[in-house]
Tab-separated table of C-alpha atoms and ligand atoms in Angstrom:
chain	number	residue	atom	x	y	z
S	133	UNK	CA	85.206	1.685	-45.231
S	134	UNK	CA	82.519	3.813	-43.692
S	135	UNK	CA	81.028	4.367	-47.079
S	136	UNK	CA	80.598	0.637	-47.673
S	137	UNK	CA	78.953	-0.039	-44.313
S	138	UNK	CA	76.674	2.941	-44.725
S	139	UNK	CA	75.311	1.822	-48.061
S	140	UNK	CA	74.584	-1.685	-46.723
S	141	UNK	CA	72.721	-0.147	-43.844
S	142	UNK	CA	70.697	1.945	-46.243
S	143	UNK	CA	69.755	-0.984	-48.467
S	144	UNK	CA	68.597	-3.012	-45.461
S	145	UNK	CA	66.320	-0.184	-44.420
S	146	UNK	CA	65.000	0.226	-47.920
S	147	UNK	CA	64.145	-3.447	-48.132
S	148	UNK	CA	62.289	-3.171	-44.799
S	149	UNK	CA	60.278	-0.350	-46.278
S	150	UNK	CA	59.529	-2.367	-49.412
S	151	UNK	CA	58.484	-5.281	-47.231
S	152	UNK	CA	56.012	-3.133	-45.337
S	153	UNK	CA	54.649	-1.614	-48.523
S	154	UNK	CA	54.145	-4.957	-50.231
S	155	UNK	CA	52.487	-6.337	-47.089
S	156	UNK	CA	49.931	-3.572	-47.510
S	157	UNK	CA	49.190	-4.386	-51.136
S	158	UNK	CA	49.055	-8.193	-50.818
S	159	UNK	CA	45.708	-9.912	-50.448
S	160	UNK	CA	44.966	-11.374	-47.067
S	161	UNK	CA	42.317	-14.033	-46.489
S	162	UNK	CA	41.592	-14.939	-42.943
S	163	UNK	CA	40.502	-18.151	-41.365
S	164	UNK	CA	40.237	-19.719	-37.962
S	165	UNK	CA	41.420	-23.257	-37.269
S	166	UNK	CA	41.406	-25.298	-34.132
S	167	UNK	CA	39.585	-27.851	-32.070
S	168	UNK	CA	36.814	-28.219	-29.558
S	169	UNK	CA	36.703	-31.160	-27.153
S	170	UNK	CA	34.376	-32.360	-24.425
S	171	UNK	CA	34.658	-35.228	-21.953
S	172	UNK	CA	32.242	-38.030	-22.810
S	173	UNK	CA	29.402	-38.245	-20.325
S	174	UNK	CA	29.554	-41.852	-19.000
S	175	UNK	CA	25.734	-41.921	-18.869
S	176	UNK	CA	25.410	-40.895	-22.495
S	177	UNK	CA	28.212	-42.668	-24.273
S	178	UNK	CA	27.704	-42.659	-28.033
S	179	UNK	CA	27.017	-46.194	-29.212
S	180	UNK	CA	29.784	-48.317	-30.614
S	181	UNK	CA	32.761	-46.286	-29.526
S	182	UNK	CA	35.985	-47.727	-28.189
S	183	UNK	CA	35.774	-48.263	-24.386
S	184	UNK	CA	39.066	-46.388	-23.902
S	185	UNK	CA	37.820	-43.209	-25.507
S	186	UNK	CA	37.285	-40.424	-22.996
S	187	UNK	CA	36.562	-37.398	-25.184
S	188	UNK	CA	34.519	-36.242	-28.137
S	189	UNK	CA	36.266	-33.676	-30.267
S	190	UNK	CA	36.287	-31.983	-33.599
S	191	UNK	CA	38.999	-30.198	-35.496
S	192	UNK	CA	38.026	-27.523	-38.008
S	193	UNK	CA	38.924	-24.770	-40.435
S	194	UNK	CA	36.348	-22.029	-40.877
S	195	UNK	CA	35.907	-18.423	-41.870
S	196	UNK	CA	36.175	-15.695	-39.282
S	197	UNK	CA	32.691	-15.308	-37.796
S	198	UNK	CA	31.698	-18.454	-39.722
S	199	UNK	CA	31.951	-16.756	-43.089
S	200	UNK	CA	31.765	-19.243	-45.962
S	201	UNK	CA	35.313	-19.364	-47.353
S	202	UNK	CA	34.753	-22.120	-49.892
S	203	UNK	CA	35.014	-19.611	-52.736
S	204	UNK	CA	38.788	-19.600	-52.173
S	205	UNK	CA	39.354	-22.698	-50.019
S	206	UNK	CA	38.578	-25.814	-52.037
S	207	UNK	CA	39.301	-28.663	-49.680
S	208	UNK	CA	41.018	-29.472	-46.426
S	209	UNK	CA	42.924	-32.595	-45.519
S	210	UNK	CA	43.228	-33.453	-41.853
S	211	UNK	CA	45.938	-35.948	-40.959
S	212	UNK	CA	45.088	-37.552	-37.631
S	213	UNK	CA	47.266	-39.656	-35.364
S	214	UNK	CA	48.085	-43.026	-36.879
S	215	UNK	CA	46.107	-44.817	-34.139
S	216	UNK	CA	42.985	-43.719	-36.072
S	217	UNK	CA	41.716	-45.818	-38.923
S	218	UNK	CA	41.764	-43.895	-42.197
S	219	UNK	CA	43.884	-41.264	-40.519
S	220	UNK	CA	43.903	-39.053	-43.624
S	221	UNK	CA	40.498	-37.345	-43.772
S	222	UNK	CA	39.637	-35.209	-46.764
S	223	UNK	CA	36.807	-32.711	-46.567
S	224	UNK	CA	35.759	-31.328	-49.938
S	225	UNK	CA	33.112	-28.838	-48.851
S	226	UNK	CA	32.239	-26.792	-45.783
S	227	UNK	CA	32.018	-27.372	-42.912
S	228	UNK	CA	35.703	-28.266	-43.109
S	229	UNK	CA	35.791	-30.376	-39.999
S	230	UNK	CA	36.409	-33.850	-38.616
S	231	UNK	CA	34.511	-35.089	-35.582
S	232	UNK	CA	35.952	-38.006	-33.605
S	233	UNK	CA	36.306	-39.554	-30.208
S	234	UNK	CA	39.566	-40.546	-28.519
S	235	UNK	CA	41.718	-40.648	-25.412
S	236	UNK	CA	44.843	-38.722	-26.332
S	237	UNK	CA	46.093	-35.385	-27.591
S	238	UNK	CA	48.228	-35.153	-30.719
S	239	UNK	CA	49.301	-32.827	-33.514
S	240	UNK	CA	46.869	-32.646	-36.411
S	241	UNK	CA	48.311	-31.787	-39.786
S	242	UNK	CA	45.931	-29.554	-41.712
S	243	UNK	CA	46.537	-29.123	-45.416
S	244	UNK	CA	44.672	-26.353	-47.197
S	245	UNK	CA	43.945	-26.707	-50.908
S	246	UNK	CA	42.887	-23.598	-52.765
S	247	UNK	CA	40.528	-23.255	-55.709
S	248	UNK	CA	42.341	-23.831	-59.036
S	249	UNK	CA	42.047	-20.149	-60.008
S	250	UNK	CA	44.364	-19.331	-57.113
S	251	UNK	CA	47.238	-21.074	-58.824
S	252	UNK	CA	48.682	-21.545	-55.336
S	253	UNK	CA	50.275	-24.603	-53.803
S	254	UNK	CA	48.612	-26.282	-50.832
S	255	UNK	CA	49.593	-24.871	-47.455
S	256	UNK	CA	50.124	-26.852	-44.293
S	257	UNK	CA	49.118	-25.802	-40.794
S	258	UNK	CA	49.660	-27.714	-37.570
S	259	UNK	CA	47.237	-27.816	-34.719
S	260	UNK	CA	47.798	-29.351	-31.282
S	261	UNK	CA	44.523	-31.043	-30.396
S	262	UNK	CA	43.667	-30.160	-26.790
S	263	UNK	CA	41.407	-32.446	-24.773
S	264	UNK	CA	42.276	-31.223	-21.288
S	265	UNK	CA	41.698	-27.756	-19.876
S	266	UNK	CA	44.807	-25.627	-19.591
S	267	UNK	CA	45.633	-22.159	-18.332
S	268	UNK	CA	44.873	-20.458	-15.012
S	269	UNK	CA	41.319	-21.866	-14.544
S	270	UNK	CA	42.092	-25.406	-15.747
S	271	UNK	CA	40.893	-27.032	-12.518
S	272	UNK	CA	37.568	-25.150	-12.508
S	273	UNK	CA	36.993	-25.903	-16.171
S	274	UNK	CA	37.659	-29.582	-15.567
S	275	UNK	CA	35.160	-29.676	-12.691
S	276	UNK	CA	32.514	-27.888	-14.712
S	277	UNK	CA	33.232	-30.304	-17.605
S	278	UNK	CA	33.542	-27.359	-19.955
S	279	UNK	CA	34.400	-27.759	-23.593
S	280	UNK	CA	38.059	-27.096	-24.329
S	281	UNK	CA	38.536	-24.809	-27.302
S	282	UNK	CA	41.952	-24.220	-28.773
S	283	UNK	CA	42.022	-22.130	-31.885
S	284	UNK	CA	44.197	-19.882	-33.961
S	285	UNK	CA	43.659	-17.120	-36.440
S	286	UNK	CA	45.568	-17.361	-39.701
S	287	UNK	CA	45.947	-15.069	-42.662
S	288	UNK	CA	46.679	-16.585	-46.026
S	289	UNK	CA	48.477	-14.156	-48.270
S	290	UNK	CA	48.183	-14.396	-52.020
S	291	UNK	CA	50.781	-12.171	-53.648
S	292	UNK	CA	49.642	-10.476	-56.824
S	293	UNK	CA	46.880	-12.981	-57.532
S	294	UNK	CA	46.387	-13.946	-61.163
S	295	UNK	CA	43.566	-11.925	-62.732
S	296	UNK	CA	40.564	-14.349	-62.718
S	297	UNK	CA	41.373	-15.373	-59.166
S	298	UNK	CA	41.625	-11.751	-58.090
S	299	UNK	CA	38.112	-11.173	-59.427
S	300	UNK	CA	36.860	-14.229	-57.606
S	301	UNK	CA	38.442	-13.093	-54.352
S	302	UNK	CA	37.149	-9.568	-54.519
S	303	UNK	CA	33.652	-10.665	-55.502
S	304	UNK	CA	33.644	-12.373	-52.106
S	305	UNK	CA	31.535	-14.792	-50.179
S	306	UNK	CA	27.872	-15.341	-50.962
S	307	UNK	CA	25.632	-13.354	-48.577
S	308	UNK	CA	25.323	-14.941	-45.141
S	309	UNK	CA	21.930	-16.113	-43.907
S	310	UNK	CA	20.717	-13.246	-41.708
S	311	UNK	CA	20.159	-13.846	-38.026
S	312	UNK	CA	16.773	-13.646	-36.387
S	313	UNK	CA	15.266	-10.353	-35.228
S	314	UNK	CA	16.900	-8.645	-32.297
S	315	UNK	CA	20.036	-10.734	-32.556
S	316	UNK	CA	23.173	-9.142	-31.253
S	317	UNK	CA	25.793	-7.718	-33.586
S	318	UNK	CA	23.106	-6.002	-35.647
S	319	UNK	CA	25.499	-3.210	-36.690
S	320	UNK	CA	27.860	-5.848	-37.984
S	321	UNK	CA	25.037	-7.642	-39.766
S	322	UNK	CA	23.955	-4.338	-41.306
S	323	UNK	CA	27.481	-3.542	-42.470
S	324	UNK	CA	27.615	-6.977	-44.045
S	325	UNK	CA	24.254	-6.630	-45.767
S	326	UNK	CA	24.939	-3.147	-47.034
S	327	UNK	CA	28.440	-3.747	-48.240
S	328	UNK	CA	29.460	-5.166	-51.585
S	329	UNK	CA	30.353	-8.820	-51.474
S	330	UNK	CA	33.856	-8.927	-50.106
S	331	UNK	CA	36.428	-11.233	-48.589
S	332	UNK	CA	36.852	-8.934	-45.641
S	333	UNK	CA	36.691	-9.808	-41.994
S	334	UNK	CA	33.717	-8.467	-39.986
S	335	UNK	CA	33.390	-4.775	-39.148
S	336	UNK	CA	33.786	-5.160	-35.415
S	337	UNK	CA	34.827	-7.844	-32.988
S	338	UNK	CA	32.243	-9.831	-31.038
S	339	UNK	CA	32.237	-12.178	-28.070
S	340	UNK	CA	32.919	-15.192	-30.290
S	341	UNK	CA	35.123	-13.422	-32.775
S	342	UNK	CA	38.014	-11.121	-31.880
S	343	UNK	CA	39.115	-10.489	-35.486
S	344	UNK	CA	37.617	-7.419	-37.099
S	345	UNK	CA	38.125	-4.538	-39.498
S	346	UNK	CA	38.347	-2.223	-36.482
S	347	UNK	CA	41.266	-4.108	-34.919
S	348	UNK	CA	42.796	-4.458	-38.379
S	349	UNK	CA	42.423	-0.672	-38.810
S	350	UNK	CA	44.427	-0.085	-35.639
S	351	UNK	CA	47.135	-2.407	-36.970
S	352	UNK	CA	47.161	-0.572	-40.304
S	353	UNK	CA	47.562	2.748	-38.493
S	354	UNK	CA	50.553	1.303	-36.692
S	355	UNK	CA	51.991	0.086	-40.000
S	356	UNK	CA	51.484	3.515	-41.547
S	357	UNK	CA	53.318	5.096	-38.625
S	358	UNK	CA	56.109	2.541	-39.078
S	359	UNK	CA	56.338	3.403	-42.779
S	360	UNK	CA	56.669	7.092	-41.947
S	361	UNK	CA	59.442	6.310	-39.466
S	362	UNK	CA	61.273	4.119	-41.971
S	363	UNK	CA	60.930	6.764	-44.680
S	364	UNK	CA	62.405	9.349	-42.334
S	365	UNK	CA	65.252	6.957	-41.484
S	366	UNK	CA	66.019	6.424	-45.163
S	367	UNK	CA	66.003	10.196	-45.675
S	368	UNK	CA	68.355	10.739	-42.742
S	369	UNK	CA	70.732	8.073	-44.009
S	370	UNK	CA	70.735	9.656	-47.460
S	371	UNK	CA	71.625	13.029	-45.955
S	372	UNK	CA	74.409	11.452	-43.881
S	373	UNK	CA	75.716	9.625	-46.951
S	374	UNK	CA	75.757	12.823	-48.992
S	375	UNK	CA	77.624	14.626	-46.197
S	376	UNK	CA	80.197	11.860	-45.959
S	377	UNK	CA	80.698	11.833	-49.686
S	378	UNK	CA	81.289	15.557	-49.559
S	379	UNK	CA	83.935	15.134	-46.837
S	380	UNK	CA	85.514	12.317	-48.832
S	381	UNK	CA	85.741	14.444	-51.967
S	382	UNK	CA	87.267	17.294	-49.969
S	383	UNK	CA	89.781	14.909	-48.374
S	384	UNK	CA	90.683	13.524	-51.783
S	385	UNK	CA	91.300	17.040	-53.012
S	386	UNK	CA	93.291	18.304	-50.015
S	387	UNK	CA	95.309	15.101	-49.378
S	388	UNK	CA	95.584	13.882	-52.930
S	389	UNK	CA	95.262	10.305	-51.601
S	390	UNK	CA	92.904	7.805	-53.219
S	391	UNK	CA	90.713	6.460	-50.413
S	392	UNK	CA	89.913	2.762	-50.564
S	393	UNK	CA	86.332	1.798	-50.064
S	394	UNK	CA	87.014	-1.930	-49.614
V	52	SLL	C1	49.582	-39.694	-26.635
V	52	SLL	N1	51.100	-39.201	-28.450
V	52	SLL	O1	50.223	-40.681	-26.231
V	52	SLL	C2	49.744	-39.296	-28.056
V	52	SLL	C3	49.006	-40.176	-28.965
V	52	SLL	C4	46.815	-40.877	-29.792
V	52	SLL	C5	45.398	-40.588	-29.730
V	52	SLL	C6	47.579	-39.926	-28.917
V	52	SLL	C7	42.398	-42.915	-30.197
V	52	SLL	C8	42.822	-43.824	-31.215
V	52	SLL	C9	41.817	-44.956	-31.380
V	52	SLL	C10	43.306	-41.820	-29.763
V	52	SLL	O2	42.873	-41.037	-28.940
V	52	SLL	N2	44.588	-41.642	-30.241
V	52	SLL	O3	41.661	-45.680	-30.416
V	52	SLL	O4	41.214	-44.993	-32.401
V	52	SLL	O5	48.865	-39.042	-25.903
């Protein structure tokens, strides 16, 4: 009895460990998706738009820190609310975005299509288009007519990419146009210029971009700690199992009774 439950416990822990290890060896490609919306200024209404439309907005998929991700992301299909004409919008090249006007919020379906070398099926994301400010300062934001940004960070994981695609991924994005002199984030820009072409996220976070190698490093440290803990747990369970087996063998010998394990 105890022997059976122990071995199940052990296999669960081992699979956790394998999960963590494979998460470390998979290839992660990051993107940001979301929307930005602004109330239409009644004195500057764009020509020819529906009188009921109150907001201008755009929904987008882009690289972290605006990195060009078209070397692995081939096209994006945005499915808008059915009140829009031609509600299925396909964008075949960056910027992967749809700009519109409207009056209501809705869920946008975003379908990502990868380059053929990826040999990966399209992936679907959902984004709730936000037109109205939300959160603790919603009222202030509304009064100041601030743009409403709602965005998410996403990591696409390609497991064991097929060889040509792996090469493509690790050869990375074409070099970014460099910013003007004295621009902020110069360390980051330098890291980018000096490094090999890579699909990696920026070295450090910035005001516009919270996703960086530094924050990722902290996460990896935590994962490494978790692996150590899991390894120790597996070791402890093995020791316990061996001890129990020893007791079982001794019991078998002294009692001469076959002990059922089911
Ligand atoms: C709502 N469930 O009631 C949502 C639907 C639809 C948004 C929002 C303009 C369409 C058009 C538009 O803003 N549709 O006139 O082309 O809030």
